[in-house]
Short mmCIF file of C-alpha atoms and ligand atoms in Angstrom, two decimals:
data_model
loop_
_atom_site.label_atom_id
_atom_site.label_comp_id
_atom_site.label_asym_id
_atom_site.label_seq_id
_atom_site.Cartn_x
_atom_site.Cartn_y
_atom_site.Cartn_z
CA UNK A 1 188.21 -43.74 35.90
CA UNK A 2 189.87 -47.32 35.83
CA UNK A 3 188.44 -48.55 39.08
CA UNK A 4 185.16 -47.67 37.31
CA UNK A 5 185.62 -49.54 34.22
CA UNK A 6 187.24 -52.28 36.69
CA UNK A 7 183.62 -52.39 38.43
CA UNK A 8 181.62 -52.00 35.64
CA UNK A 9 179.00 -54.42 34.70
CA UNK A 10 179.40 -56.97 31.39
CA UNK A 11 177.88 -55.72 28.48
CA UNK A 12 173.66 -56.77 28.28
CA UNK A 13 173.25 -60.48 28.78
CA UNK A 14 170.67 -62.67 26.21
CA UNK A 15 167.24 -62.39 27.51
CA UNK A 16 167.15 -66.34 28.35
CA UNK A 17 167.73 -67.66 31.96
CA UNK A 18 171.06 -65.77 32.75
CA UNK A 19 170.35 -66.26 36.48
CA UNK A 20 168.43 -69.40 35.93
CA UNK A 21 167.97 -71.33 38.84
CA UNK A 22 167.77 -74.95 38.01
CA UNK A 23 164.91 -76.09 40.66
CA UNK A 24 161.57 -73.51 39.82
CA UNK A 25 160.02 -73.62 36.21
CA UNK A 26 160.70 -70.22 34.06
CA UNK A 27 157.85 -68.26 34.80
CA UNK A 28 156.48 -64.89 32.81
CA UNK A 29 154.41 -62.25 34.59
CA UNK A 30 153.63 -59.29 32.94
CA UNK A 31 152.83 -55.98 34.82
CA UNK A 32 150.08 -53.92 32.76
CA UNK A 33 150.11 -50.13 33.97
CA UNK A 34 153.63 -50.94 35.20
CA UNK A 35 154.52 -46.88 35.35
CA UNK A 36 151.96 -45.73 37.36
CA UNK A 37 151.80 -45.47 41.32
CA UNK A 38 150.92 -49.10 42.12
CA UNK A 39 152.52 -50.53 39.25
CA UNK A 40 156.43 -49.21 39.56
CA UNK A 41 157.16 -50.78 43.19
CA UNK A 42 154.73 -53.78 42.21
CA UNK A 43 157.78 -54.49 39.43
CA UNK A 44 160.17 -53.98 42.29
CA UNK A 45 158.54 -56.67 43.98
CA UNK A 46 158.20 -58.84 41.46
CA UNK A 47 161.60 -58.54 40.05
CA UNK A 48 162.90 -59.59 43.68
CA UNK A 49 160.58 -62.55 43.68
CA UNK A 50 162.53 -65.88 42.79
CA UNK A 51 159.42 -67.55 41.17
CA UNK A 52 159.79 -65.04 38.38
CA UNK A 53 162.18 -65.62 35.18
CA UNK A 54 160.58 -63.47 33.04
CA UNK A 55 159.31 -59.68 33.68
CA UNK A 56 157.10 -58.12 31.25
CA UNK A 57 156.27 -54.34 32.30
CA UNK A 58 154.21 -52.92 29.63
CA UNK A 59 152.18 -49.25 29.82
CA UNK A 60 151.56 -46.86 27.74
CA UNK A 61 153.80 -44.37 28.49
CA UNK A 62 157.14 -44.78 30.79
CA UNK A 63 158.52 -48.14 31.11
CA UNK A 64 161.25 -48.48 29.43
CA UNK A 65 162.90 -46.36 32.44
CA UNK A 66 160.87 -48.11 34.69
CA UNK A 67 162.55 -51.82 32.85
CA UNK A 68 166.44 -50.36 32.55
CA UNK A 69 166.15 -49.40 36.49
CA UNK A 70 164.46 -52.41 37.72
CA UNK A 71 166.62 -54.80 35.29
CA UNK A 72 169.68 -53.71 37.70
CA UNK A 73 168.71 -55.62 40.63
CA UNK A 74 170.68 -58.77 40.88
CA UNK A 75 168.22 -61.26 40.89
CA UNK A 76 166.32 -64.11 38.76
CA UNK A 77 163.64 -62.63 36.39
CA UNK A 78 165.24 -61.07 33.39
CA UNK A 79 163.26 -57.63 32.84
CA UNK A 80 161.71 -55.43 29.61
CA UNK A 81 159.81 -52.43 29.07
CA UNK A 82 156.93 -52.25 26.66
CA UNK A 83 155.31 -48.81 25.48
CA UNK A 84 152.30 -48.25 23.86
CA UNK A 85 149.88 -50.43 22.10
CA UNK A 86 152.02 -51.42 19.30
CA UNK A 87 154.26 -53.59 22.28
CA UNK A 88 151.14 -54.60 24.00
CA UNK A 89 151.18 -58.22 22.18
CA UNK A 90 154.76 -58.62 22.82
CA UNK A 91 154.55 -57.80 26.32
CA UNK A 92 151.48 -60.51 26.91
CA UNK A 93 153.16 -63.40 24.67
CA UNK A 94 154.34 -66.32 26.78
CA UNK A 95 152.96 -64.64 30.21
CA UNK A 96 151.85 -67.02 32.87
CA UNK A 97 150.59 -63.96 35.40
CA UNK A 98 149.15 -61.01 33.95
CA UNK A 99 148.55 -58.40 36.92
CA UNK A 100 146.66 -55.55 35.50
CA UNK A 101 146.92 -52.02 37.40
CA UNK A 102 146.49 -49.61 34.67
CA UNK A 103 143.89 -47.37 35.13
CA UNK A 104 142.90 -44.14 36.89
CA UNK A 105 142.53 -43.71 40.29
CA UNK A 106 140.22 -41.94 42.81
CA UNK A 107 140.70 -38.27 44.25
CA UNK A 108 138.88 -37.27 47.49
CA UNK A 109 135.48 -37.21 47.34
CA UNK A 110 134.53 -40.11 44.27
CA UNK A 111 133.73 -43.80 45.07
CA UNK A 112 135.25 -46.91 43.47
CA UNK A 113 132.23 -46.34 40.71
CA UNK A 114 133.20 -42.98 39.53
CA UNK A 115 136.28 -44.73 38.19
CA UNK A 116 134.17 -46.88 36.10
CA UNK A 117 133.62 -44.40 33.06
CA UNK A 118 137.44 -44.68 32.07
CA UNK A 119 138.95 -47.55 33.61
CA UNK A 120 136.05 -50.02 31.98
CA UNK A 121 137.39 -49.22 28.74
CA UNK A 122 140.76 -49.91 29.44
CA UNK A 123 140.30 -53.25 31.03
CA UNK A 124 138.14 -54.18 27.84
CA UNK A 125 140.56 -53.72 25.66
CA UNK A 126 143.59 -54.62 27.73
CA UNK A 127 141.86 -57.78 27.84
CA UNK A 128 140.88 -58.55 24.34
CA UNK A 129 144.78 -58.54 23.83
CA UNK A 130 145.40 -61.01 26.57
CA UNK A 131 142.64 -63.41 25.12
CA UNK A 132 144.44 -62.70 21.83
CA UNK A 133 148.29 -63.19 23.05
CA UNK A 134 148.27 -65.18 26.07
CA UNK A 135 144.92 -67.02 26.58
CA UNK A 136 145.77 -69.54 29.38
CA UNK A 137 147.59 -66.84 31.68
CA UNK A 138 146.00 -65.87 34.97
CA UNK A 139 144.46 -62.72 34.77
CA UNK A 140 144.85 -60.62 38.56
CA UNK A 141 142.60 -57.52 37.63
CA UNK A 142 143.81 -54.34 40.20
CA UNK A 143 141.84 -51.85 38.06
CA UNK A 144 138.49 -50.30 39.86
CA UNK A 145 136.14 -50.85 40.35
CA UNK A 146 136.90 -54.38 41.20
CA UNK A 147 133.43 -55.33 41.35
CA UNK A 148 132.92 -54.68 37.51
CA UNK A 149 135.99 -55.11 36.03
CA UNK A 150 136.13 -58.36 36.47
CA UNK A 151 132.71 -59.02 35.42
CA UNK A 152 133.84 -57.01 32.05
CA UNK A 153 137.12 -59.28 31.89
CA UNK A 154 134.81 -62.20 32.30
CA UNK A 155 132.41 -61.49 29.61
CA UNK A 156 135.73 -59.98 26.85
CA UNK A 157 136.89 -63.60 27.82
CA UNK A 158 133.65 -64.87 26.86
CA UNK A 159 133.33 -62.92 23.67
CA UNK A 160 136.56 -64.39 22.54
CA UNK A 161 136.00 -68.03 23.39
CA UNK A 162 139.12 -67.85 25.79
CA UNK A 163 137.12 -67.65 29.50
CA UNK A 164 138.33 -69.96 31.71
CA UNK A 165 136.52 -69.29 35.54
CA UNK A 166 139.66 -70.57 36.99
CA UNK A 167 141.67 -67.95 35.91
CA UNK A 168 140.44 -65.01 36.58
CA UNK A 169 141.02 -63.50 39.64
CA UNK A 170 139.58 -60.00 41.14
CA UNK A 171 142.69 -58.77 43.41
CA UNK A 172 141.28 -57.70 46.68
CA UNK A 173 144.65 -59.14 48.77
CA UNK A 174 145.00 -55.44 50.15
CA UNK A 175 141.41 -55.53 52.07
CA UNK A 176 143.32 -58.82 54.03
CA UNK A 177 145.92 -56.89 54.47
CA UNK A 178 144.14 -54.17 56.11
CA UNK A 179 142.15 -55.84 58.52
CA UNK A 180 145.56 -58.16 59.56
CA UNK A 181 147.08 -55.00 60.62
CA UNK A 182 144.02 -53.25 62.11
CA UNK A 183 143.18 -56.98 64.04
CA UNK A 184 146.10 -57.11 64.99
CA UNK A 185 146.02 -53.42 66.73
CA UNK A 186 143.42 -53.78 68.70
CA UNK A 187 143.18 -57.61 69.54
CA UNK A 188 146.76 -56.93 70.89
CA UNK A 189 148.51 -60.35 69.19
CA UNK A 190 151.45 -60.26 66.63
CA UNK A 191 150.78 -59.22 63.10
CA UNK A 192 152.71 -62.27 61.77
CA UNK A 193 150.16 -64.69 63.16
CA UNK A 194 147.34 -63.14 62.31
CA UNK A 195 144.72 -64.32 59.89
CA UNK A 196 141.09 -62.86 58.57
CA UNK A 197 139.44 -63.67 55.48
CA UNK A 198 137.41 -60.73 53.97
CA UNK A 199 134.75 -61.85 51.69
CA UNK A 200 132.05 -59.71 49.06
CA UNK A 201 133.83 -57.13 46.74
CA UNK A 202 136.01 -55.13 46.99
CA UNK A 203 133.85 -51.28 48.04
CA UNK A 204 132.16 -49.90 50.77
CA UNK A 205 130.19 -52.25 52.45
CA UNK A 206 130.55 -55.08 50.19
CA UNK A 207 134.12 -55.79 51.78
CA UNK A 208 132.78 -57.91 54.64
CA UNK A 209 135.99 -58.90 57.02
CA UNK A 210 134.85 -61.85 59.31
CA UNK A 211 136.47 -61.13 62.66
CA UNK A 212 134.44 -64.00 64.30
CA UNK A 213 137.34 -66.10 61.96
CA UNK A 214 140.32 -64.17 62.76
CA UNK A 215 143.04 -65.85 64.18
CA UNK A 216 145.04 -66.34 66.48
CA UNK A 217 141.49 -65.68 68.52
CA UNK A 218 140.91 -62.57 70.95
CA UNK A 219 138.35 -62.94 73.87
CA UNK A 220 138.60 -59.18 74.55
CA UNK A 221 137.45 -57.37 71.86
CA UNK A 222 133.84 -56.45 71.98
CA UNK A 223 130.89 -55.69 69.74
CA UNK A 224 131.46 -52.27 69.42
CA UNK A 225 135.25 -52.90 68.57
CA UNK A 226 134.47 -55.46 65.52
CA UNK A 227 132.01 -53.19 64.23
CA UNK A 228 135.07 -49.61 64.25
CA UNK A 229 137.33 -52.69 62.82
CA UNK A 230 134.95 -53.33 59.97
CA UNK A 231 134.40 -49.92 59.42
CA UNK A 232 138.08 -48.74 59.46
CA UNK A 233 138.56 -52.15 56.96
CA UNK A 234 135.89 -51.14 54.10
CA UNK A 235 137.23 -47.65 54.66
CA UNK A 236 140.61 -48.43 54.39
CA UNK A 237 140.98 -47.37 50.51
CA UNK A 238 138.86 -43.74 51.59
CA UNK A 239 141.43 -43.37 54.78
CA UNK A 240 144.47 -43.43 52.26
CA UNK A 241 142.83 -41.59 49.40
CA UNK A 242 141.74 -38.76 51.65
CA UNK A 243 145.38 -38.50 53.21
CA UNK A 244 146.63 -38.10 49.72
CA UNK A 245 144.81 -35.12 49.36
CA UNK A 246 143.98 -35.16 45.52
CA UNK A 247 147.48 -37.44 44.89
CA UNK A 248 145.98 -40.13 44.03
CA UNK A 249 144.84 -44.00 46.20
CA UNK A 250 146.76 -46.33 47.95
CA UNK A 251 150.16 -47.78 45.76
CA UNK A 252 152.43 -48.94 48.22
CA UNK A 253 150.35 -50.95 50.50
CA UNK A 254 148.52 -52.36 47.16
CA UNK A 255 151.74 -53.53 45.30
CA UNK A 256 152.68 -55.16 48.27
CA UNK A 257 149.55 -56.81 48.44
CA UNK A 258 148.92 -57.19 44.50
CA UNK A 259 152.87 -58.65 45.00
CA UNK A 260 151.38 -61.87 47.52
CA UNK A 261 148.82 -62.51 45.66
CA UNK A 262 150.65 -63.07 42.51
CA UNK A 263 153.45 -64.81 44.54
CA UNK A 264 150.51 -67.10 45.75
CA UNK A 265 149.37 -67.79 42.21
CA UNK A 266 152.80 -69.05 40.73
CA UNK A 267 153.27 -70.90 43.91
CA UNK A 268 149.69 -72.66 42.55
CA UNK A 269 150.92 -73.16 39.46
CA UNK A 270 154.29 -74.39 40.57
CA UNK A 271 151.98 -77.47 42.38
CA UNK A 272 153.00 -75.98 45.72
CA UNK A 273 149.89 -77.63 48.29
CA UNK A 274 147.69 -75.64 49.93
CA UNK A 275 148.24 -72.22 48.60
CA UNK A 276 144.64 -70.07 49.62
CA UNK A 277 144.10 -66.75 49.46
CA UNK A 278 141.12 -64.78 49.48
CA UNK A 279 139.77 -63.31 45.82
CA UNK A 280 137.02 -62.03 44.32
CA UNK A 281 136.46 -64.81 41.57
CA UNK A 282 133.20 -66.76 39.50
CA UNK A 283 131.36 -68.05 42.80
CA UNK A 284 128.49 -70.54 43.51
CA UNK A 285 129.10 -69.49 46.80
CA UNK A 286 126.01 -66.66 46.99
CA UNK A 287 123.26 -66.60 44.32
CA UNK A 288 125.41 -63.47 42.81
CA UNK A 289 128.00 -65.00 39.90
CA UNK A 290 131.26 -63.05 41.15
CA UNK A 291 132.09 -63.33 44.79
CA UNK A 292 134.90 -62.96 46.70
CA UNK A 293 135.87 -65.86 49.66
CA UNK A 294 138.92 -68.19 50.46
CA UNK A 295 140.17 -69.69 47.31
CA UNK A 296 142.50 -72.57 46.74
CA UNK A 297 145.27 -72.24 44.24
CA UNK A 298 146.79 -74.80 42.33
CA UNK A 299 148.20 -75.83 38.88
CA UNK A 300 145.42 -74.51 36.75
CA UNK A 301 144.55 -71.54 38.70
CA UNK A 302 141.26 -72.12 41.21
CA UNK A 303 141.64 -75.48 42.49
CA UNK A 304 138.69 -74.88 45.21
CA UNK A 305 136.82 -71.56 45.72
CA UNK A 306 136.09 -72.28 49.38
CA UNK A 307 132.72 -71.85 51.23
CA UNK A 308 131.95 -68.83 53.76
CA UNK A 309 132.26 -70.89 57.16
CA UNK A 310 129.72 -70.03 60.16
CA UNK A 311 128.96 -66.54 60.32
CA UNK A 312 128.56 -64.01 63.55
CA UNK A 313 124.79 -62.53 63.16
CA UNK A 314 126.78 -59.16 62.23
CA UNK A 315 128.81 -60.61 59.62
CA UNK A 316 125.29 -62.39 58.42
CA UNK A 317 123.32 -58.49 58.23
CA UNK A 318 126.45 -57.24 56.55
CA UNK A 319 126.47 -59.99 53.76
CA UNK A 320 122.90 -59.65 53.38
CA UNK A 321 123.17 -55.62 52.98
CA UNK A 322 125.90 -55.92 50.29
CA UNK A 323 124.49 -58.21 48.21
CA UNK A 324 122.13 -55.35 46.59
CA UNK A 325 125.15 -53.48 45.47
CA UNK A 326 127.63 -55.90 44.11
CA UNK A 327 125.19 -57.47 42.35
CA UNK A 328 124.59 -53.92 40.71
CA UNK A 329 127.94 -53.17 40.25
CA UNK A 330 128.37 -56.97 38.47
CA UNK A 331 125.90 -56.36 36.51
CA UNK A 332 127.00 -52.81 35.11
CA UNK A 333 130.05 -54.30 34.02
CA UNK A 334 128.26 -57.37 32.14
CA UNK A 335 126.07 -54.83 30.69
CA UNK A 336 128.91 -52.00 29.59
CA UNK A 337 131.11 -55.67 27.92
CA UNK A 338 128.21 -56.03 25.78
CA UNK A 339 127.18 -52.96 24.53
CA UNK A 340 131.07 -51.56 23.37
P1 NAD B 1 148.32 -44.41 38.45
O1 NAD B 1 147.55 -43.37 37.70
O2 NAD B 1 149.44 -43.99 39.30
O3 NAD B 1 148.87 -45.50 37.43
C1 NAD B 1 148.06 -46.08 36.46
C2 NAD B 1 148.91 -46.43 35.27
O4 NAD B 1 148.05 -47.04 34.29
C3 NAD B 1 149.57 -45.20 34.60
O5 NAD B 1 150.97 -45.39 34.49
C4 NAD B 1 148.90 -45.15 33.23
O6 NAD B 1 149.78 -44.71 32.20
C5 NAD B 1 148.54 -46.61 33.04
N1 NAD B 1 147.53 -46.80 31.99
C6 NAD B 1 146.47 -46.05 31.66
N2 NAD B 1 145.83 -46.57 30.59
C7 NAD B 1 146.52 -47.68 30.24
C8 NAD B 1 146.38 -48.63 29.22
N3 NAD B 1 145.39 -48.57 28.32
N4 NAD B 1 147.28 -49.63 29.16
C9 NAD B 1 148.28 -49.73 30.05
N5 NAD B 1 148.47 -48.85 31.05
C10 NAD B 1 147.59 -47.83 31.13
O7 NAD B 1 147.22 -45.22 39.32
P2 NAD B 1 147.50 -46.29 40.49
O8 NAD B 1 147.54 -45.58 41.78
O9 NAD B 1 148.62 -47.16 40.10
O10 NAD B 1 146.13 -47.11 40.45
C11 NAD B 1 145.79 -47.90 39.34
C12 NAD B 1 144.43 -48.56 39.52
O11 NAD B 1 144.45 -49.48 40.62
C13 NAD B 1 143.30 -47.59 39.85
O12 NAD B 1 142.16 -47.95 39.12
C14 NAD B 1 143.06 -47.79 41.32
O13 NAD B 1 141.76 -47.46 41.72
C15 NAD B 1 143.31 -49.27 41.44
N6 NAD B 1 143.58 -49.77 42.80
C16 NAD B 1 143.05 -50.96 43.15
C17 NAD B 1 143.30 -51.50 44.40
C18 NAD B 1 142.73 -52.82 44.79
O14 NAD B 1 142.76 -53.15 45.98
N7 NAD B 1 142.26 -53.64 43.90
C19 NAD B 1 144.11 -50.80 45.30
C20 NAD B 1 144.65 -49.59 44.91
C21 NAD B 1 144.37 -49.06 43.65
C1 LMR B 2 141.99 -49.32 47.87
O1 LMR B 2 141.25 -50.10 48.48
O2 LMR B 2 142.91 -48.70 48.44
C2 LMR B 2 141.81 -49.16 46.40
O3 LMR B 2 140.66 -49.80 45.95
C3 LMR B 2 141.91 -47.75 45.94
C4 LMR B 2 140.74 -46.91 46.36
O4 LMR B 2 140.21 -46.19 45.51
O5 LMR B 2 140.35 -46.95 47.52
#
């Protein structure tokens, strides 16, 4: 009735900084797979995130219910739905962020690899339109597996003339995540504090969490403990998969996750100081060309990927017994860019 129409919103504002705040730059991130699981509450996130003035969700399927529900919140970025391929360049045009979670994912039973078949061709050509529509952006590849879809991203990038190393950025935020929480657990010290970096990949045993690191420090926790920790931390994706019974991976844990890592890379970009997180990016770090470790952010993406620090002799085996399979799983992905 009246009250209603009393309450009811103004008609649809102009797409240009209607809740522009003067002091942060306008800032475009575009969500790629923004319907699916990890995608629709990574748009939540992102649409509450003051960095953002611009949200691009693009799928293929979906979105513009996704947009129209999102674009109610009462915040900065100003929100729009792209579906299908037709959008695709219109979504990517102008974006600074481009955080790709399209893709299928795993069902009890299948690694990180058996993903590959589909999701490699979907990252290929997801990112010939980004070298196409949005060169300079920073890519933040969620798609599995990690460990070669970034390698293909690298090479599309490549192809195109548009690679920049310092820009592309494998998103494995949600393996710090897990062993925060799980440090925190058994070390006994508030979650808030705590710190670990997690260096490798992003499967299995090439997720290597360094506990000796982990801060604030715990003198109680002994050899057997770091080793159920690193277990339960390369596990972590399995644990939530299996729980999901057939439903799909983990979505809410990864857009909040995918959500600080994108966070930290506008923060870079913004020239905010001393912005590291840890991502699986181009490395000299290892002989192997993609690894993940601490990496500074700054205004043109990696400022500094940083080195591994002093390793317990467990961490040491463990890096040592991964190497064989990332380097596999980089490779497949190198070799799959160049032969489609
Ligand atoms: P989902 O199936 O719920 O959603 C995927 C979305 O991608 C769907 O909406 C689908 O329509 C869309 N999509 C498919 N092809 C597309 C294309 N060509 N262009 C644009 N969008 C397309 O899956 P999910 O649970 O959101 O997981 C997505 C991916 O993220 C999976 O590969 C999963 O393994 C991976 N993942 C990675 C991490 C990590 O830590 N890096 C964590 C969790 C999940
Ligand atoms: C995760 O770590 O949760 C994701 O990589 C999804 C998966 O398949 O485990």
């Amino acid at each position: 009735g009246a009250a209603l129409r009393r309450n009811a919103a103004p008609s649809r504002p102009s797409h240009r900084s209607h809740y522009s705040t003067a002091s942060e730059p306008e800032r475009k991130v575009a969500i790629l797979g923004a319907a699916g699981g990890i995608g629709q509450p990574l748009a939540l996130l992102m649409k509450l995130n003051p960095l953002v003035s611009s949200l691009s969700l693009y799928d293929i399927a979906n979105t513009p219910g996704v947009a129209a529900d999102v674009s109610h919140i009462n915040s900065r970025a100003q929100v729009e739905g792209y579906a299908g391929e037709e959008q695709l360049g219109k979504a990517l045009e102008g974006s600074d962020v481009v955080i790709i979670p399209a893709g299928v994912p795993r069902k009890p039973g299948m690694t990180r690899d058996d993903l590959f078949n589909i999701n490699a061709g979907i990252v290929k050509s997801l990112c010939t339109a980004i070298a196409k529509y949005c060169p300079s952006a920073l890519v933040n590849m969620i798609s599995n597996p990690v460990n070669s879809t970034l390698p293909i991203a690298a090479e599309v990038f490549k192809k195109a003339g548009t690679y920049d190393e310092k820009k592309l950025f494998g998103v494995t935020t949600l393996d710090v995540v897990r062993a925060k929480t799980f440090y925190a657990g058994k070390a006994e010290v508030p979650v808030a504090e705590v710190n670990v970096p997690v260096v490798g990949g992003h499967a299995g045993i090439t997720i290597l969490p360094l506990f000796s690191q982990a801060t604030p420090k715990s003198n109680n926790l002994a050899d057997e403990e770091i080793k159920a920790l690193t277990k339960r931390t390369q596990d972590g994706g399995t644990e939530v998969v299996e729980a999901k019974a057939g439903k799909g991976s983990a979505t809410l844990s990864m857009a909040y996750a995918g959500a600080i890592f994108a966070d930290a890379c506008l923060k870079g970009l913004n020239g905010v100081p001393d912005i590291v997180e840890c991502s699986f990016v181009q490395s000299s770090v290892t002989e192997l060309p993609f690894f993940a470790s601490k990496v500074r952010l700054g205004k043109n993406g990696v400022e500094e990927v940083l080195g591994l620090g002093p390793l317990s002799d467990y961490e040491q085996q463990g890096l040592e017994s991964l190497k064989p399979e990332l380097k596999a799983s980089i490779e497949k992905g190198i070799k799959f860019a160049n032969q489609n």
